[in-house]
DNA sequence: TATGAATGAGCGTTCATTCAT
DNA sequence: CATGAATGAACGCTCATTCAT
């Protein structure tokens, strides 16, 4: 095991334009290598070479490769959150749960359609030690707020939200990773809606 | 002459009792390290050291660490399959979908309760290059056969089975990994049943 | 990912003066070890240690020890060829075969006198797998051109040239390797000339 | 460098028939591997495996692989010597030098025709440290004795014999190694005779 | 005595990271 | 600053050899 890594923050925020270009080249190269060769092949030397920058330059902006993938995860999570937030904002206007769910599902599917390989690499190839757990609680809170009005006879709305989130995300993610073609299958989204609908609006018990 | 290693087959089957112990020590050590330090820390030297065997002995039985984790995955998958098969065998006798689902969910939860850390390590820490995709299709076929009789108004039973399998497994796995205590929460299983029930038995459309 | 090394090309050309020194130290150390301990003792670690450079530096410039000995052979062959070429250029001016042969023999002897141990090591210690066959055909062509005018009653000049080349080289090489003192023996060169002279200028048959 | 090898003699002369079979299997396997993979691939484990004997058995008969190749060289040299001796015995009866040389050359060519690959492997692949210099002096003595009567105007018969031996052997060996087909070329032997004849029977000087 | 198992020492190679220009 | 060069600490793997049954 190498010496304890000194955190994973960038070393120096790039201010000049040239620096920005360097940093971008590095993150793009890292993304490419991560997708192609996984975390195993993601070496600082390889990143620098592919980015066309000197290895020392890389270390001027990042303290190590963990910092680079941290940046990657950050950007990726930010993009995802934006996508999801846009969708969630439209929800309150929806009159039916079905429409709301359709919107949500479509948003997540869209998000996975963009760069499924990158998605997969970040989600599956990174070892636990460098994985920055996305703050799912925030998302769950948003979901809870958005869907509470529609719920009927749900004993534990928070738990239900967790389950719903995990389930729908897992199915979409798995599909995007293994059989991406199915994302375009017309019935796919409907099935997910069909899964969640009666789970959130249940018939009265007894 | 560094002949390319032929993937992940064992090199030599242990015949004497002494070597059986060696092989066991190796697999146990590998499991331990995989759980504690992830795939990154899983070096052949570390395995041998922790197992208390010479590094050469390790290579006498395994051509590399990939082979060791392959063995681990194999054993693990076999155990899982046995568990699941036992549960599935009892299904046909069940009269209601609710009972059948309860049985299935309980089986998967049980399976995850045993060694959640090992489960997580095998499922999440291994890089794609050494992951032996469990033949999910088989399981899905079994599920399809078991639940077909109960399904009502499901347009695409096969797709529904996939979704159900992925969803329930993801929720349980995630829960076992992050908040294992919740596996014992009384309502947890019920919620999963509540998720799948109306998904497989739907009200008539139109 | 142990990508198969692409044989024996250099990895990186040294640009700064500092690294030129490193590369030189490596080749010199390799020569020394090859002479002292043969191919068996020629390990990359030993080379680096004797050269006083870090093992990683070695790998920055050479992909392995095969590449280093390839370089050695290249340099050595180049030197030899220059020596021989110089001698061959003077041949056309010679009026008698005896003088021409004397010149040739003297050149080859000289070539072997410089560093007989290095010569021997390169010629005998290297395993076939790393031996870069010197393009003898070129030399033979030159010899043929140079000696054709002198030949008399030689049925197959090309074959005769081969035999002459191999014979004279073998005798000189063997002598330089086992009993180098004899290279200075006054009659040695004459004997070789005496061997070849009547072989190239034969009495009429019948 | 490994610990100093304790000489290269066999450990134990096989007396029983079974032992002889084991030793033969070992030497044959060693020969095969030496030819196929060179000295580099000649490991004791490989020899034992190919010979179908246990590695420990190998060490019961040989103290190391050096001893095995020593045995190989011994057998090979013995065979060669027998061949040569047979030829030399017939020489005294020959009336002319030409006939005597033809006989000698034919014998050496024959010797190389049998197993050129083995010949080459033993002659070229072995590192100097394990090469048992064939006692060439003996052969040279025999040659001197056999050819002395025929020599005319040779200032240094002993040196001439050396040169003759080295030259003829080198040419034949090289030819057997690189272009074995030429050994059957009708003029090949004659050329060698033509090389040596006037070298041993020279016209009076002055 | 024949066999499987064990072992220490070492080799080739890479990688993350720092130094010097 | 940007670049080439340097480096130490591993890691994967093999080999010759011995031990234990």
Coordinates of C-alpha atoms in Angstrom, one line a residue, chain D:
Chain D
X1 CA 24.2 -16.2 -9.0
X2 CA 23.1 -19.4 -7.3
X3 CA 25.2 -21.1 -4.7
X4 CA 28.3 -22.7 -6.2
X5 CA 27.2 -25.9 -7.9
X6 CA 28.8 -29.0 -6.5
X7 CA 30.5 -30.2 -9.7
X8 CA 28.8 -31.8 -12.6
X9 CA 29.2 -35.5 -12.1
X10 CA 26.3 -37.8 -11.9
X11 CA 25.3 -38.6 -8.4
X12 CA 24.8 -42.2 -8.7
X13 CA 25.4 -44.5 -11.5
X14 CA 22.2 -46.3 -12.4
X15 CA 22.6 -50.0 -12.0
X16 CA 19.2 -51.4 -12.3
X17 CA 17.3 -51.4 -15.5
X18 CA 14.6 -49.1 -14.3
X19 CA 17.1 -46.5 -13.3
X20 CA 18.7 -46.7 -16.7
X21 CA 15.3 -46.0 -18.3
X22 CA 14.8 -43.0 -16.0
X23 CA 18.2 -41.6 -16.8
X24 CA 17.6 -42.1 -20.5
X25 CA 14.3 -40.4 -20.3
X26 CA 15.9 -37.5 -18.7
X27 CA 18.7 -37.1 -21.1
X28 CA 16.3 -37.4 -24.0
X29 CA 14.0 -34.9 -22.6
X30 CA 16.8 -32.5 -22.0
X31 CA 18.0 -32.9 -25.5
X32 CA 14.6 -32.2 -26.9
X33 CA 14.1 -29.1 -24.8
X34 CA 17.6 -27.8 -25.4
X35 CA 17.0 -28.1 -29.1
X36 CA 13.5 -26.6 -29.0
X37 CA 13.9 -23.9 -26.4
X38 CA 17.6 -23.4 -25.9
X39 CA 19.5 -23.3 -22.7
X40 CA 17.1 -20.7 -21.4
X41 CA 14.1 -23.0 -21.5
X42 CA 16.1 -25.9 -20.1
X43 CA 14.7 -26.0 -16.5
X44 CA 14.9 -29.0 -14.3
X45 CA 11.2 -28.9 -13.8
X46 CA 10.6 -28.9 -17.6
X47 CA 13.0 -31.7 -18.1
X48 CA 11.4 -33.8 -15.4
X49 CA 7.9 -33.1 -16.7
X50 CA 8.7 -33.9 -20.3
X51 CA 10.7 -37.0 -19.2
X52 CA 7.6 -38.1 -17.2
X53 CA 9.7 -38.6 -14.1
X54 CA 9.3 -36.8 -10.8
X55 CA 11.5 -33.8 -10.2
X56 CA 12.9 -35.5 -7.1
X57 CA 13.9 -38.5 -9.1
X58 CA 15.8 -36.3 -11.4
X59 CA 17.8 -35.0 -8.5
X60 CA 18.5 -38.5 -7.4
X61 CA 20.5 -39.1 -10.5
X62 CA 21.9 -35.6 -11.3
X63 CA 22.9 -32.9 -9.0
X64 CA 21.6 -30.2 -11.3
X65 CA 20.9 -29.4 -14.9
X66 CA 24.6 -28.7 -15.5
X67 CA 25.3 -32.3 -14.9
X68 CA 22.6 -33.3 -17.4
X69 CA 24.1 -31.2 -20.1
X70 CA 27.5 -32.4 -19.2
X71 CA 26.2 -35.9 -19.8
X72 CA 24.8 -34.8 -23.0
X73 CA 28.0 -33.3 -24.2
X74 CA 29.8 -36.3 -23.1
X75 CA 27.7 -38.7 -25.0
X76 CA 27.7 -36.4 -28.0
X77 CA 31.5 -36.0 -27.9
X78 CA 31.9 -39.8 -27.5
X79 CA 29.8 -40.4 -30.6
X80 CA 31.7 -37.9 -32.6
X81 CA 35.0 -39.3 -31.5
X82 CA 34.0 -42.8 -32.4
X83 CA 33.0 -41.6 -35.9
X84 CA 36.2 -39.7 -36.3
X85 CA 38.3 -42.5 -35.0
X86 CA 36.8 -45.0 -37.4
X87 CA 37.7 -42.7 -40.2
X88 CA 41.2 -42.0 -39.0
X89 CA 41.9 -45.7 -38.6
X90 CA 41.4 -46.2 -42.3
X91 CA 43.7 -43.3 -43.2
X92 CA 47.0 -45.0 -43.0
X93 CA 46.0 -47.4 -45.7
X94 CA 45.3 -44.6 -48.1
X95 CA 47.9 -43.9 -50.6
X96 CA 47.2 -40.3 -51.5
X97 CA 46.5 -37.2 -49.4
X98 CA 43.4 -36.5 -51.6
X99 CA 41.9 -39.8 -50.6
X100 CA 42.7 -39.3 -47.0
X101 CA 41.2 -35.9 -46.9
X102 CA 38.1 -37.0 -48.7
X103 CA 37.7 -39.7 -46.1
X104 CA 38.1 -37.2 -43.3
X105 CA 35.7 -34.6 -44.7
X106 CA 33.1 -37.3 -45.5
X107 CA 33.3 -38.5 -41.9
X108 CA 32.8 -35.0 -40.4
X109 CA 30.0 -34.3 -42.8
X110 CA 28.3 -37.6 -41.9
X111 CA 28.6 -36.8 -38.3
X112 CA 26.8 -33.5 -38.8
X113 CA 24.2 -34.9 -41.0
X114 CA 22.7 -37.1 -38.2
X115 CA 21.1 -34.6 -35.9
X116 CA 22.2 -31.1 -37.0
X117 CA 19.8 -29.4 -34.6
X118 CA 21.2 -31.3 -31.6
X119 CA 24.7 -30.5 -32.9
X120 CA 23.9 -26.9 -33.2
X121 CA 22.2 -26.7 -29.8
X122 CA 25.1 -28.2 -28.0
X123 CA 27.6 -26.2 -29.9
X124 CA 25.9 -22.8 -29.8
X125 CA 23.3 -22.6 -27.2
X126 CA 25.2 -23.6 -24.2
X127 CA 26.7 -20.7 -22.2
X128 CA 30.5 -20.9 -21.7
X129 CA 30.1 -21.7 -18.0
X130 CA 28.7 -25.2 -18.8
X131 CA 30.5 -25.9 -21.9
X132 CA 32.9 -28.8 -21.5
X133 CA 35.7 -27.9 -23.9
X134 CA 36.1 -31.0 -26.0
X135 CA 39.7 -32.1 -25.7
X136 CA 40.6 -30.9 -29.2
X137 CA 44.2 -31.5 -28.5
X138 CA 43.7 -35.2 -28.7
X139 CA 42.0 -34.9 -32.1
X140 CA 44.7 -32.6 -33.3
X141 CA 47.3 -35.1 -32.2
X142 CA 45.6 -37.8 -34.1
X143 CA 45.3 -35.6 -37.1
X144 CA 48.9 -34.7 -36.9
X145 CA 49.9 -38.3 -36.8
X146 CA 47.7 -39.2 -39.6
X147 CA 48.6 -36.4 -42.0
X148 CA 52.3 -35.9 -41.2
X149 CA 53.4 -38.4 -43.7
X150 CA 51.7 -36.6 -46.4
X151 CA 52.8 -33.1 -45.6
X152 CA 55.2 -31.3 -47.8
X153 CA 56.9 -28.0 -47.1
X154 CA 54.7 -27.2 -44.1
X155 CA 56.7 -25.0 -41.8
X156 CA 54.7 -25.7 -38.6
X157 CA 52.8 -28.9 -39.0
X158 CA 51.0 -28.5 -35.6
X159 CA 49.7 -25.1 -36.4
X160 CA 48.7 -26.3 -39.9
X161 CA 46.7 -29.1 -38.3
X162 CA 44.9 -26.7 -36.0
X163 CA 44.1 -24.4 -38.8
X164 CA 42.9 -27.3 -41.0
X165 CA 40.8 -28.7 -38.2
X166 CA 39.1 -25.5 -37.3
X167 CA 38.5 -24.5 -40.9
X168 CA 37.0 -27.7 -42.1
X169 CA 34.9 -28.1 -39.0
X170 CA 33.6 -24.5 -39.0
X171 CA 32.6 -24.7 -42.6
X172 CA 30.8 -28.0 -42.2
X173 CA 29.2 -26.9 -39.0
X174 CA 28.0 -23.6 -40.3
X175 CA 26.6 -25.3 -43.4
X176 CA 24.8 -27.9 -41.4
X177 CA 23.3 -25.3 -39.2
X178 CA 22.2 -22.7 -41.7
X179 CA 21.9 -24.5 -45.0
X180 CA 21.8 -28.2 -44.3
X181 CA 20.7 -29.0 -47.8
X182 CA 24.1 -28.0 -49.1
X183 CA 25.7 -30.9 -47.3
X184 CA 24.3 -33.1 -50.1
X185 CA 25.6 -30.8 -52.8
X186 CA 28.0 -32.9 -54.8
X187 CA 30.8 -30.3 -55.0
X188 CA 30.7 -29.4 -51.3
X189 CA 33.1 -32.1 -50.1
X190 CA 35.4 -31.6 -53.0
X191 CA 35.8 -27.9 -52.3
X192 CA 36.9 -28.7 -48.8
X193 CA 39.4 -31.1 -50.1
X194 CA 40.5 -28.5 -52.5
X195 CA 41.0 -26.1 -49.6
X196 CA 43.2 -28.4 -47.6
X197 CA 45.1 -30.3 -50.2
X198 CA 47.5 -27.5 -51.3
X199 CA 47.7 -26.3 -47.8
X200 CA 49.3 -29.5 -46.6
X201 CA 51.2 -30.3 -49.7
X202 CA 52.8 -27.0 -50.7
X203 CA 55.2 -26.4 -53.6
X204 CA 58.8 -25.8 -52.6
X205 CA 59.4 -22.3 -51.5
X206 CA 61.9 -20.2 -53.5

